[in-house]
CSV table of C-alpha atoms and ligand atoms in Angstrom, one decimal:
chain,number,residue,atom,x,y,z
A,1,MET,CA,12.8,4.1,11.2
A,2,SER,CA,13.5,4.7,14.8
A,3,GLU,CA,11.8,6.7,17.4
A,4,GLN,CA,15.1,8.2,18.3
A,5,SER,CA,16.0,9.4,14.8
A,6,ALA,CA,12.6,11.2,14.5
A,7,ARG,CA,13.3,12.8,17.9
A,8,ASP,CA,16.8,13.8,16.9
A,9,LEU,CA,15.5,15.3,13.7
A,10,PHE,CA,12.8,17.2,15.6
A,11,ALA,CA,15.4,18.6,18.0
A,12,ALA,CA,17.8,19.6,15.2
A,13,ARG,CA,15.2,21.3,13.0
A,14,PHE,CA,12.7,22.7,15.6
A,15,GLN,CA,14.6,22.7,18.9
A,16,GLY,CA,13.0,21.1,21.9
A,17,ALA,CA,11.1,17.9,22.3
A,18,PRO,CA,8.0,16.7,20.5
A,19,ASP,CA,4.7,16.1,22.3
A,20,GLY,CA,4.9,12.5,21.2
A,21,VAL,CA,6.2,10.0,18.5
A,22,TRP,CA,3.9,7.9,16.4
A,23,ALA,CA,4.7,5.3,13.7
A,24,ALA,CA,2.9,3.6,10.8
A,25,PRO,CA,4.3,0.7,8.7
A,26,GLY,CA,4.5,0.1,5.0
A,27,ARG,CA,2.8,-3.0,3.6
A,28,VAL,CA,3.3,-5.9,1.2
A,29,ASN,CA,0.3,-7.4,-0.5
A,30,LEU,CA,0.1,-11.2,-0.4
A,31,ILE,CA,-2.7,-11.4,-3.0
A,32,GLY,CA,-5.6,-9.2,-4.3
A,33,GLU,CA,-4.2,-6.7,-6.8
A,34,HIS,CA,-6.2,-3.9,-8.4
A,35,THR,CA,-9.2,-5.3,-6.6
A,36,ASP,CA,-9.4,-2.5,-3.9
A,37,TYR,CA,-10.8,0.3,-6.1
A,38,ASN,CA,-13.2,-2.3,-7.5
A,39,ASP,CA,-14.8,-2.7,-4.0
A,40,GLY,CA,-13.2,-6.2,-3.8
A,41,PHE,CA,-11.0,-8.2,-1.5
A,42,VAL,CA,-7.3,-7.9,-0.6
A,43,LEU,CA,-4.9,-9.7,1.7
A,44,PRO,CA,-1.9,-7.4,2.6
A,45,PHE,CA,0.2,-7.3,5.7
A,46,ALA,CA,1.9,-4.4,7.5
A,47,ILE,CA,5.7,-4.9,7.4
A,48,ASP,CA,8.5,-4.3,9.9
A,49,ARG,CA,9.5,-1.1,8.2
A,50,SER,CA,7.7,2.1,9.0
A,51,THR,CA,7.6,5.9,9.1
A,52,ALA,CA,8.0,7.6,12.5
A,53,ALA,CA,6.4,11.0,13.1
A,54,ALA,CA,7.5,13.2,16.0
A,55,LEU,CA,5.0,16.0,16.4
A,56,ALA,CA,4.4,19.0,18.7
A,57,LEU,CA,1.4,21.3,18.5
A,58,ARG,CA,2.3,25.0,18.3
A,59,ASP,CA,0.6,28.0,19.9
A,60,ASP,CA,0.1,29.6,16.5
A,61,ARG,CA,-1.1,28.6,13.0
A,62,ARG,CA,2.3,27.9,11.6
A,63,VAL,CA,3.0,24.4,10.2
A,64,ARG,CA,6.5,23.1,9.6
A,65,VAL,CA,7.5,19.7,8.3
A,66,ALA,CA,11.0,18.2,8.2
A,67,SER,CA,12.1,14.8,7.1
A,68,THR,CA,15.2,12.6,6.8
A,69,PHE,CA,14.4,11.9,3.2
A,70,ASP,CA,14.3,15.4,1.9
A,71,ALA,CA,16.6,18.2,3.0
A,72,ALA,CA,14.0,21.0,2.5
A,73,LEU,CA,12.1,22.3,5.5
A,74,VAL,CA,8.4,23.0,4.6
A,75,ASP,CA,7.2,26.1,6.3
A,76,THR,CA,3.6,27.1,5.8
A,77,THR,CA,0.3,27.8,7.7
A,78,LEU,CA,-2.8,25.8,8.6
A,79,ASP,CA,-4.8,28.3,6.5
A,80,ASP,CA,-2.7,27.4,3.4
A,81,VAL,CA,-3.1,23.7,4.2
A,82,ALA,CA,-6.9,24.1,4.6
A,83,GLU,CA,-6.9,25.7,1.1
A,84,ARG,CA,-5.0,22.6,-0.2
A,85,ARG,CA,-1.9,24.8,-1.0
A,86,PHE,CA,1.2,22.6,-0.5
A,87,ALA,CA,4.1,21.6,-2.8
A,88,GLY,CA,6.1,18.5,-3.6
A,89,TRP,CA,6.3,15.5,-1.2
A,90,SER,CA,4.7,17.6,1.6
A,91,ALA,CA,1.4,16.8,-0.1
A,92,TYR,CA,1.5,13.4,1.7
A,93,PRO,CA,1.6,14.6,5.3
A,94,LEU,CA,-0.1,17.9,4.7
A,95,GLY,CA,-2.7,16.3,2.4
A,96,VAL,CA,-3.7,14.3,5.5
A,97,ALA,CA,-4.1,17.5,7.6
A,98,TRP,CA,-6.2,18.9,4.8
A,99,ALA,CA,-8.3,15.7,4.6
A,100,PHE,CA,-9.1,16.0,8.4
A,101,GLY,CA,-10.6,19.4,7.5
A,102,GLU,CA,-12.5,18.0,4.6
A,103,ALA,CA,-13.9,15.3,6.8
A,104,GLY,CA,-15.2,17.8,9.3
A,105,THR,CA,-12.4,18.8,11.7
A,106,ASP,CA,-12.6,22.5,12.0
A,107,LEU,CA,-9.1,23.5,10.9
A,108,ALA,CA,-9.8,27.2,11.7
A,109,GLY,CA,-10.0,26.2,15.3
A,110,GLN,CA,-6.9,24.0,15.4
A,111,ARG,CA,-3.3,24.8,16.4
A,112,GLY,CA,-0.5,24.5,13.9
A,113,PHE,CA,2.3,21.9,14.4
A,114,ASP,CA,5.9,21.0,13.9
A,115,LEU,CA,6.3,17.5,12.4
A,116,ALA,CA,9.6,15.5,11.9
A,117,LEU,CA,9.4,12.4,9.7
A,118,ASP,CA,11.9,9.5,9.4
A,119,SER,CA,11.2,6.4,7.4
A,120,ASP,CA,12.9,3.1,6.5
A,121,VAL,CA,10.3,2.0,4.0
A,122,PRO,CA,12.1,2.0,0.6
A,123,VAL,CA,10.6,4.4,-1.8
A,124,GLY,CA,9.4,3.1,-5.2
A,125,ALA,CA,9.6,-0.5,-4.2
A,126,GLY,CA,5.8,-1.1,-4.1
A,127,LEU,CA,5.8,-1.2,-0.3
A,128,SER,CA,3.6,1.8,0.3
A,129,SER,CA,6.1,4.3,1.6
A,130,SER,CA,3.5,6.9,0.9
A,131,ALA,CA,0.8,5.3,3.0
A,132,ALA,CA,3.3,4.9,5.9
A,133,ILE,CA,3.8,8.7,5.8
A,134,GLU,CA,0.1,9.4,5.5
A,135,MET,CA,-0.9,7.1,8.3
A,136,ALA,CA,1.9,8.1,10.7
A,137,THR,CA,0.7,11.7,10.2
A,138,ALA,CA,-2.9,10.7,10.6
A,139,VAL,CA,-2.5,8.9,13.9
A,140,ALA,CA,-0.3,11.8,15.2
A,141,LEU,CA,-2.8,14.5,14.3
A,142,ASN,CA,-5.7,12.4,15.4
A,143,ASP,CA,-4.2,12.2,18.9
A,144,ALA,CA,-2.7,15.7,19.1
A,145,TRP,CA,-5.9,17.5,17.8
A,146,ARG,CA,-8.1,15.1,19.8
A,147,VAL,CA,-10.2,14.2,16.8
A,148,ASP,CA,-10.8,10.6,18.0
A,149,ALA,CA,-11.5,9.2,14.5
A,150,ASP,CA,-11.5,5.4,14.3
A,151,ARG,CA,-9.0,3.4,12.2
A,152,ALA,CA,-11.2,3.0,9.2
A,153,ALA,CA,-11.8,6.8,9.1
A,154,LEU,CA,-8.1,7.4,9.4
A,155,ALA,CA,-7.5,5.1,6.4
A,156,ARG,CA,-10.1,7.0,4.4
A,157,LEU,CA,-8.3,10.3,5.2
A,158,GLY,CA,-5.1,8.8,3.9
A,159,ARG,CA,-6.7,7.7,0.7
A,160,ARG,CA,-8.2,11.2,0.2
A,161,ALA,CA,-4.8,12.7,0.7
A,162,GLU,CA,-3.3,10.3,-1.9
A,163,ASN,CA,-6.2,10.8,-4.4
A,164,ILE,CA,-6.8,14.5,-4.1
A,165,ALA,CA,-3.7,16.1,-2.6
A,166,VAL,CA,-1.1,13.9,-4.4
A,167,GLY,CA,-3.3,13.1,-7.4
A,168,ALA,CA,-2.8,9.3,-7.5
A,169,PRO,CA,-6.1,7.5,-8.2
A,170,THR,CA,-5.3,4.6,-5.8
A,171,GLY,CA,-7.7,2.5,-3.7
A,172,ILE,CA,-7.7,2.0,0.1
A,173,MET,CA,-5.7,-1.1,0.6
A,174,ASP,CA,-2.3,0.5,1.6
A,175,GLN,CA,-3.8,2.8,4.2
A,176,CYS,CA,-5.9,-0.1,5.7
A,177,ALA,CA,-2.9,-2.4,5.9
A,178,SER,CA,-0.9,0.3,7.6
A,179,VAL,CA,-3.6,0.9,10.3
A,180,PHE,CA,-5.0,-2.6,10.7
A,181,GLY,CA,-1.8,-4.6,10.6
A,182,ARG,CA,-1.0,-7.1,13.4
A,183,ALA,CA,2.2,-9.0,14.1
A,184,ASP,CA,2.1,-12.4,12.4
A,185,ALA,CA,-1.2,-11.8,10.7
A,186,ALA,CA,-2.4,-10.6,7.3
A,187,VAL,CA,-5.2,-8.1,6.9
A,188,PHE,CA,-8.1,-9.7,5.0
A,189,LEU,CA,-10.1,-6.6,4.0
A,190,ASP,CA,-13.4,-6.1,2.2
A,191,CYS,CA,-12.7,-2.9,0.4
A,192,ARG,CA,-16.5,-2.1,0.2
A,193,SER,CA,-17.4,-2.4,3.9
A,194,LEU,CA,-13.9,-2.0,5.3
A,195,ASP,CA,-14.6,-5.0,7.4
A,196,VAL,CA,-11.3,-6.5,8.5
A,197,GLU,CA,-10.3,-9.9,9.6
A,198,GLN,CA,-6.8,-10.8,10.8
A,199,VAL,CA,-5.6,-14.0,9.3
A,200,ARG,CA,-2.8,-15.7,11.1
A,201,LEU,CA,0.0,-16.6,8.8
A,202,GLY,CA,2.5,-18.8,10.7
A,203,PHE,CA,5.1,-18.6,7.9
A,204,ALA,CA,8.0,-18.5,10.4
A,205,GLU,CA,6.8,-21.6,12.2
A,206,ALA,CA,6.6,-23.4,8.9
A,207,GLY,CA,10.2,-22.4,8.2
A,208,LEU,CA,9.2,-20.0,5.4
A,209,VAL,CA,10.3,-16.5,4.6
A,210,LEU,CA,8.5,-13.9,2.6
A,211,LEU,CA,11.2,-12.4,0.4
A,212,VAL,CA,10.6,-9.0,-1.3
A,213,VAL,CA,12.6,-8.6,-4.5
A,214,ASP,CA,12.6,-4.9,-5.6
A,215,THR,CA,13.4,-4.8,-9.3
A,216,ARG,CA,14.3,-1.1,-9.0
A,217,VAL,CA,12.2,-0.5,-12.1
A,218,GLU,CA,10.4,2.7,-11.1
A,219,HIS,CA,6.7,3.1,-11.2
A,220,ALA,CA,4.4,6.1,-10.7
A,221,HIS,CA,0.7,5.7,-10.0
A,222,ALA,CA,-0.4,9.3,-10.6
A,223,THR,CA,0.0,8.8,-14.3
A,224,GLY,CA,-0.1,6.2,-17.0
A,225,GLY,CA,-1.0,2.6,-16.7
A,226,TYR,CA,-2.5,2.5,-13.2
A,227,LYS,CA,-5.1,5.2,-14.1
A,228,ASP,CA,-5.8,3.5,-17.4
A,229,ARG,CA,-6.4,0.2,-15.7
A,230,ARG,CA,-8.8,1.8,-13.2
A,231,GLU,CA,-10.7,3.4,-16.0
A,232,ALA,CA,-11.0,0.1,-17.9
A,233,CYS,CA,-12.5,-1.5,-14.8
A,234,GLU,CA,-15.0,1.3,-14.4
A,235,ARG,CA,-16.0,1.0,-18.0
A,236,GLY,CA,-16.4,-2.7,-17.7
A,237,ALA,CA,-18.6,-2.4,-14.6
A,238,ALA,CA,-20.8,0.3,-16.3
A,239,ALA,CA,-21.2,-1.8,-19.5
A,240,LEU,CA,-22.2,-4.8,-17.4
A,241,GLY,CA,-24.6,-2.8,-15.3
A,242,VAL,CA,-23.0,-3.4,-11.9
A,243,PRO,CA,-21.9,-0.7,-9.3
A,244,ALA,CA,-18.4,-2.3,-9.2
A,245,LEU,CA,-16.6,-5.4,-10.5
A,246,ARG,CA,-16.9,-6.8,-7.0
A,247,ASP,CA,-20.5,-7.5,-7.9
A,248,LEU,CA,-19.6,-10.0,-10.6
A,249,GLY,CA,-18.8,-13.6,-10.0
A,250,LEU,CA,-16.9,-16.2,-12.1
A,251,ASP,CA,-20.2,-17.3,-13.7
A,252,ASP,CA,-20.7,-13.8,-15.1
A,253,LEU,CA,-17.5,-14.1,-17.2
A,254,PRO,CA,-19.1,-15.7,-20.3
A,255,ARG,CA,-21.6,-12.9,-20.5
A,256,ALA,CA,-18.8,-10.3,-20.0
A,257,GLU,CA,-16.8,-11.9,-22.8
A,258,GLN,CA,-19.7,-11.6,-25.2
A,259,GLU,CA,-20.6,-8.0,-24.3
A,260,LEU,CA,-17.1,-6.4,-23.8
A,261,ASP,CA,-14.3,-5.6,-26.2
A,262,PRO,CA,-11.4,-8.1,-25.8
A,263,VAL,CA,-9.1,-5.7,-23.8
A,264,THR,CA,-11.8,-4.6,-21.4
A,265,TYR,CA,-12.9,-8.2,-21.0
A,266,ARG,CA,-9.3,-9.2,-20.0
A,267,ARG,CA,-9.2,-6.4,-17.4
A,268,VAL,CA,-12.5,-7.5,-15.9
A,269,LYS,CA,-11.5,-11.1,-16.0
A,270,HIS,CA,-8.4,-10.4,-13.9
A,271,VAL,CA,-10.3,-8.5,-11.2
A,272,VAL,CA,-13.1,-11.1,-11.0
A,273,THR,CA,-10.7,-14.1,-10.8
A,274,GLU,CA,-8.4,-12.2,-8.4
A,275,ASP,CA,-11.3,-11.6,-5.9
A,276,ASP,CA,-12.0,-15.3,-6.1
A,277,ARG,CA,-8.3,-16.1,-5.5
A,278,VAL,CA,-8.2,-13.8,-2.4
A,279,LEU,CA,-11.2,-15.7,-0.9
A,280,ARG,CA,-9.6,-19.1,-1.7
A,281,SER,CA,-6.2,-17.9,-0.3
A,282,VAL,CA,-7.9,-17.0,3.0
A,283,ASP,CA,-9.4,-20.4,3.2
A,284,ALA,CA,-6.1,-22.1,2.4
A,285,LEU,CA,-4.1,-20.1,4.9
A,286,LYS,CA,-6.7,-20.7,7.6
A,287,ALA,CA,-6.5,-24.4,6.9
A,288,GLY,CA,-2.6,-24.3,7.0
A,289,ASP,CA,-2.4,-25.2,3.4
A,290,VAL,CA,0.5,-23.1,2.3
A,291,ALA,CA,1.0,-25.1,-0.9
A,292,ALA,CA,-2.5,-24.2,-2.1
A,293,PHE,CA,-1.8,-20.5,-1.3
A,294,GLY,CA,1.4,-20.7,-3.2
A,295,ARG,CA,-0.4,-22.0,-6.3
A,296,LEU,CA,-2.9,-19.1,-6.0
A,297,MET,CA,0.1,-16.7,-6.0
A,298,VAL,CA,1.4,-18.1,-9.2
A,299,GLU,CA,-2.1,-17.9,-10.8
A,300,SER,CA,-2.4,-14.3,-9.7
A,301,HIS,CA,0.9,-13.4,-11.3
A,302,ALA,CA,-0.1,-15.1,-14.6
A,303,SER,CA,-3.4,-13.1,-14.5
A,304,MET,CA,-1.6,-9.8,-14.0
A,305,ARG,CA,0.9,-10.6,-16.7
A,306,ASP,CA,-1.5,-11.9,-19.3
A,307,ASP,CA,-4.9,-10.4,-18.6
A,308,PHE,CA,-4.3,-7.2,-16.7
A,309,GLU,CA,-0.9,-6.6,-18.4
A,310,ILE,CA,0.8,-4.8,-15.6
A,311,SER,CA,3.9,-6.9,-15.2
A,312,VAL,CA,7.3,-6.1,-16.7
A,313,PRO,CA,10.1,-8.5,-17.8
A,314,GLU,CA,12.1,-7.9,-14.6
A,315,LEU,CA,9.1,-9.0,-12.4
A,316,ASP,CA,8.4,-12.0,-14.6
A,317,ALA,CA,12.1,-13.0,-14.3
A,318,VAL,CA,12.0,-12.8,-10.5
A,319,VAL,CA,8.9,-15.1,-10.4
A,320,ASP,CA,10.5,-17.6,-12.9
A,321,VAL,CA,13.7,-17.8,-11.0
A,322,ALA,CA,11.9,-18.1,-7.6
A,323,LEU,CA,9.7,-21.0,-8.8
A,324,ALA,CA,12.7,-22.7,-10.4
A,325,HIS,CA,14.4,-22.5,-7.0
A,326,GLY,CA,11.6,-24.2,-5.2
A,327,ALA,CA,9.6,-21.2,-4.0
A,328,VAL,CA,6.2,-22.2,-2.6
A,329,GLY,CA,4.7,-19.3,-4.6
A,330,ALA,CA,5.8,-16.0,-6.2
A,331,ARG,CA,4.1,-13.0,-7.8
A,332,MET,CA,4.5,-9.4,-8.5
A,333,THR,CA,3.0,-7.2,-5.8
A,334,GLY,CA,1.5,-3.7,-5.7
A,335,GLY,CA,0.4,-1.6,-8.6
A,336,GLY,CA,2.7,-3.0,-11.2
A,337,PHE,CA,4.7,-1.5,-14.1
A,338,GLY,CA,7.8,-2.0,-11.9
A,339,GLY,CA,8.3,-2.2,-8.2
A,340,ALA,CA,8.6,-5.5,-6.4
A,341,ALA,CA,7.8,-9.2,-6.6
A,342,ILE,CA,7.4,-11.5,-3.6
A,343,ALA,CA,8.5,-15.1,-3.1
A,344,LEU,CA,7.4,-17.4,-0.3
A,345,VAL,CA,10.5,-19.6,0.2
A,346,ALA,CA,12.1,-21.9,2.7
A,347,ALA,CA,14.5,-20.0,5.0
A,348,ASP,CA,17.5,-21.9,3.7
A,349,ALA,CA,16.6,-21.1,0.1
A,350,VAL,CA,16.8,-17.3,0.6
A,351,ASP,CA,20.5,-16.9,-0.2
A,352,PRO,CA,20.7,-19.2,-3.2
A,353,LEU,CA,17.6,-17.4,-4.6
A,354,ARG,CA,19.2,-14.0,-4.1
A,355,GLU,CA,22.2,-15.1,-6.0
A,356,ALA,CA,20.2,-16.7,-8.8
A,357,VAL,CA,18.1,-13.5,-9.2
A,358,ALA,CA,21.4,-11.5,-9.3
A,359,GLU,CA,22.8,-13.8,-12.0
A,360,ARG,CA,19.6,-13.7,-14.1
A,361,PHE,CA,19.4,-9.9,-13.8
A,362,ALA,CA,23.1,-9.5,-14.8
A,363,ALA,CA,22.7,-11.9,-17.7
A,364,SER,CA,19.6,-10.0,-19.0
A,365,GLY,CA,21.3,-6.5,-18.6
A,366,TYR,CA,18.7,-5.4,-15.9
A,367,ARG,CA,19.6,-3.1,-13.0
A,368,GLY,CA,20.6,-4.9,-9.8
A,369,ALA,CA,17.6,-6.0,-7.7
A,370,ALA,CA,17.5,-5.7,-4.0
A,371,ALA,CA,16.1,-8.7,-2.0
A,372,PHE,CA,15.1,-8.6,1.6
A,373,PRO,CA,12.7,-10.5,3.9
A,374,VAL,CA,9.7,-8.8,5.5
A,375,VAL,CA,7.6,-10.0,8.5
A,376,PRO,CA,4.1,-9.0,9.5
A,377,ALA,CA,4.1,-6.2,12.1
A,378,ASP,CA,1.7,-4.2,14.1
A,379,GLY,CA,-0.1,-1.3,12.5
A,380,ALA,CA,0.0,2.5,13.1
A,381,ARG,CA,0.4,3.4,16.8
A,382,ARG,CA,1.8,5.9,19.3
A,383,LEU,CA,5.3,4.9,20.3
A,384,ALA,CA,5.9,7.4,23.1
B,1,LIG,C1,-1.2,0.5,-5.4
B,1,LIG,C2,-2.4,1.3,-4.9
B,1,LIG,C3,-3.4,0.4,-4.1
B,1,LIG,C4,-3.8,-0.8,-5.0
B,1,LIG,C5,-2.5,-1.5,-5.6
B,1,LIG,C6,-2.9,-2.6,-6.6
B,1,LIG,O1,-0.5,0.0,-4.4
B,1,LIG,O2,-1.9,2.2,-3.9
B,1,LIG,O3,-4.5,1.1,-3.8
B,1,LIG,O4,-4.7,-0.5,-6.0
B,1,LIG,O5,-1.7,-0.6,-6.3
B,1,LIG,O6,-3.5,-3.6,-6.0
């Protein structure tokens, strides 16, 4: 994204200049998958790709949204937004405006707005392009409407938009990564308390690159496997008598195995062991032990492939090829059923790895994968 292209779009669609331009990044998750909606731990970072939002308040109640990723201009009113009436992709930005109302902002007393969105977060690659739109809109409206909500509250608004307006039963990791991100740090988040600790990564100083390999296998979290996994986790927690799987430790697993059916047990086992891996990853990274972190990435992938069963052959292939080419660690990232894998590799291994993935994909008859490095970047903010 660029501030300028959001301004240019604003001028082309609405005439004039916006009151300001805000931006919010996508994210990549280092470790901690499907733990967020179980009140557990995650370790994502905000990436150097983001959505820019150019916004101006209006003197009436009209609301218009334009974007560089969809030709249609959305033209509605704040009254419709307050009633949760919006269609298609506009549910992401307008769902956030609705969520402000649900959380107590008096939408009847607010002015309408013109909003122009530009984004360079790839869609469908598991890098939270949707959270980037939500949080760019959230920081823009928070300032423009003078709501003064804090960052955790903004993340909650984004999740409400995603859960209720879009209809995807996701957790709060993506929105928190987008607002709490910091250059060169990961966001260690307790998804129950929303306590955040920035964990310095120092990958670049160590000569390492975090490579994202987008398999281009499309996934959707509003339907299918994601929802099914979430329900299995809730079932498991209820059967074991805890508010959330976060409340179980490794030593509860033998009891879980006895009391649960085999499939629910495997789902529970993934979440409980994954929470433990996040905590150990934070310790390893703080101690500068990148090799230990790499091993935890590999264990995390195996757990998602074998116990949570959310990987696909393309993701497994990327991980295999990355490890065979000397990656420190590799795993699928995000919700699964497609999307991207990440590999932590030496800078000079990036090109050979890209080629090896391309060869493996061609040999297996898979669609071409797209591989690109990401670096930790600052979270949602006002640009101008
Ligand atoms: C998606 C969701 C997140 C999280 C991950 C899996 O990215 O949006 O809330 O559940 O999947 O870790």
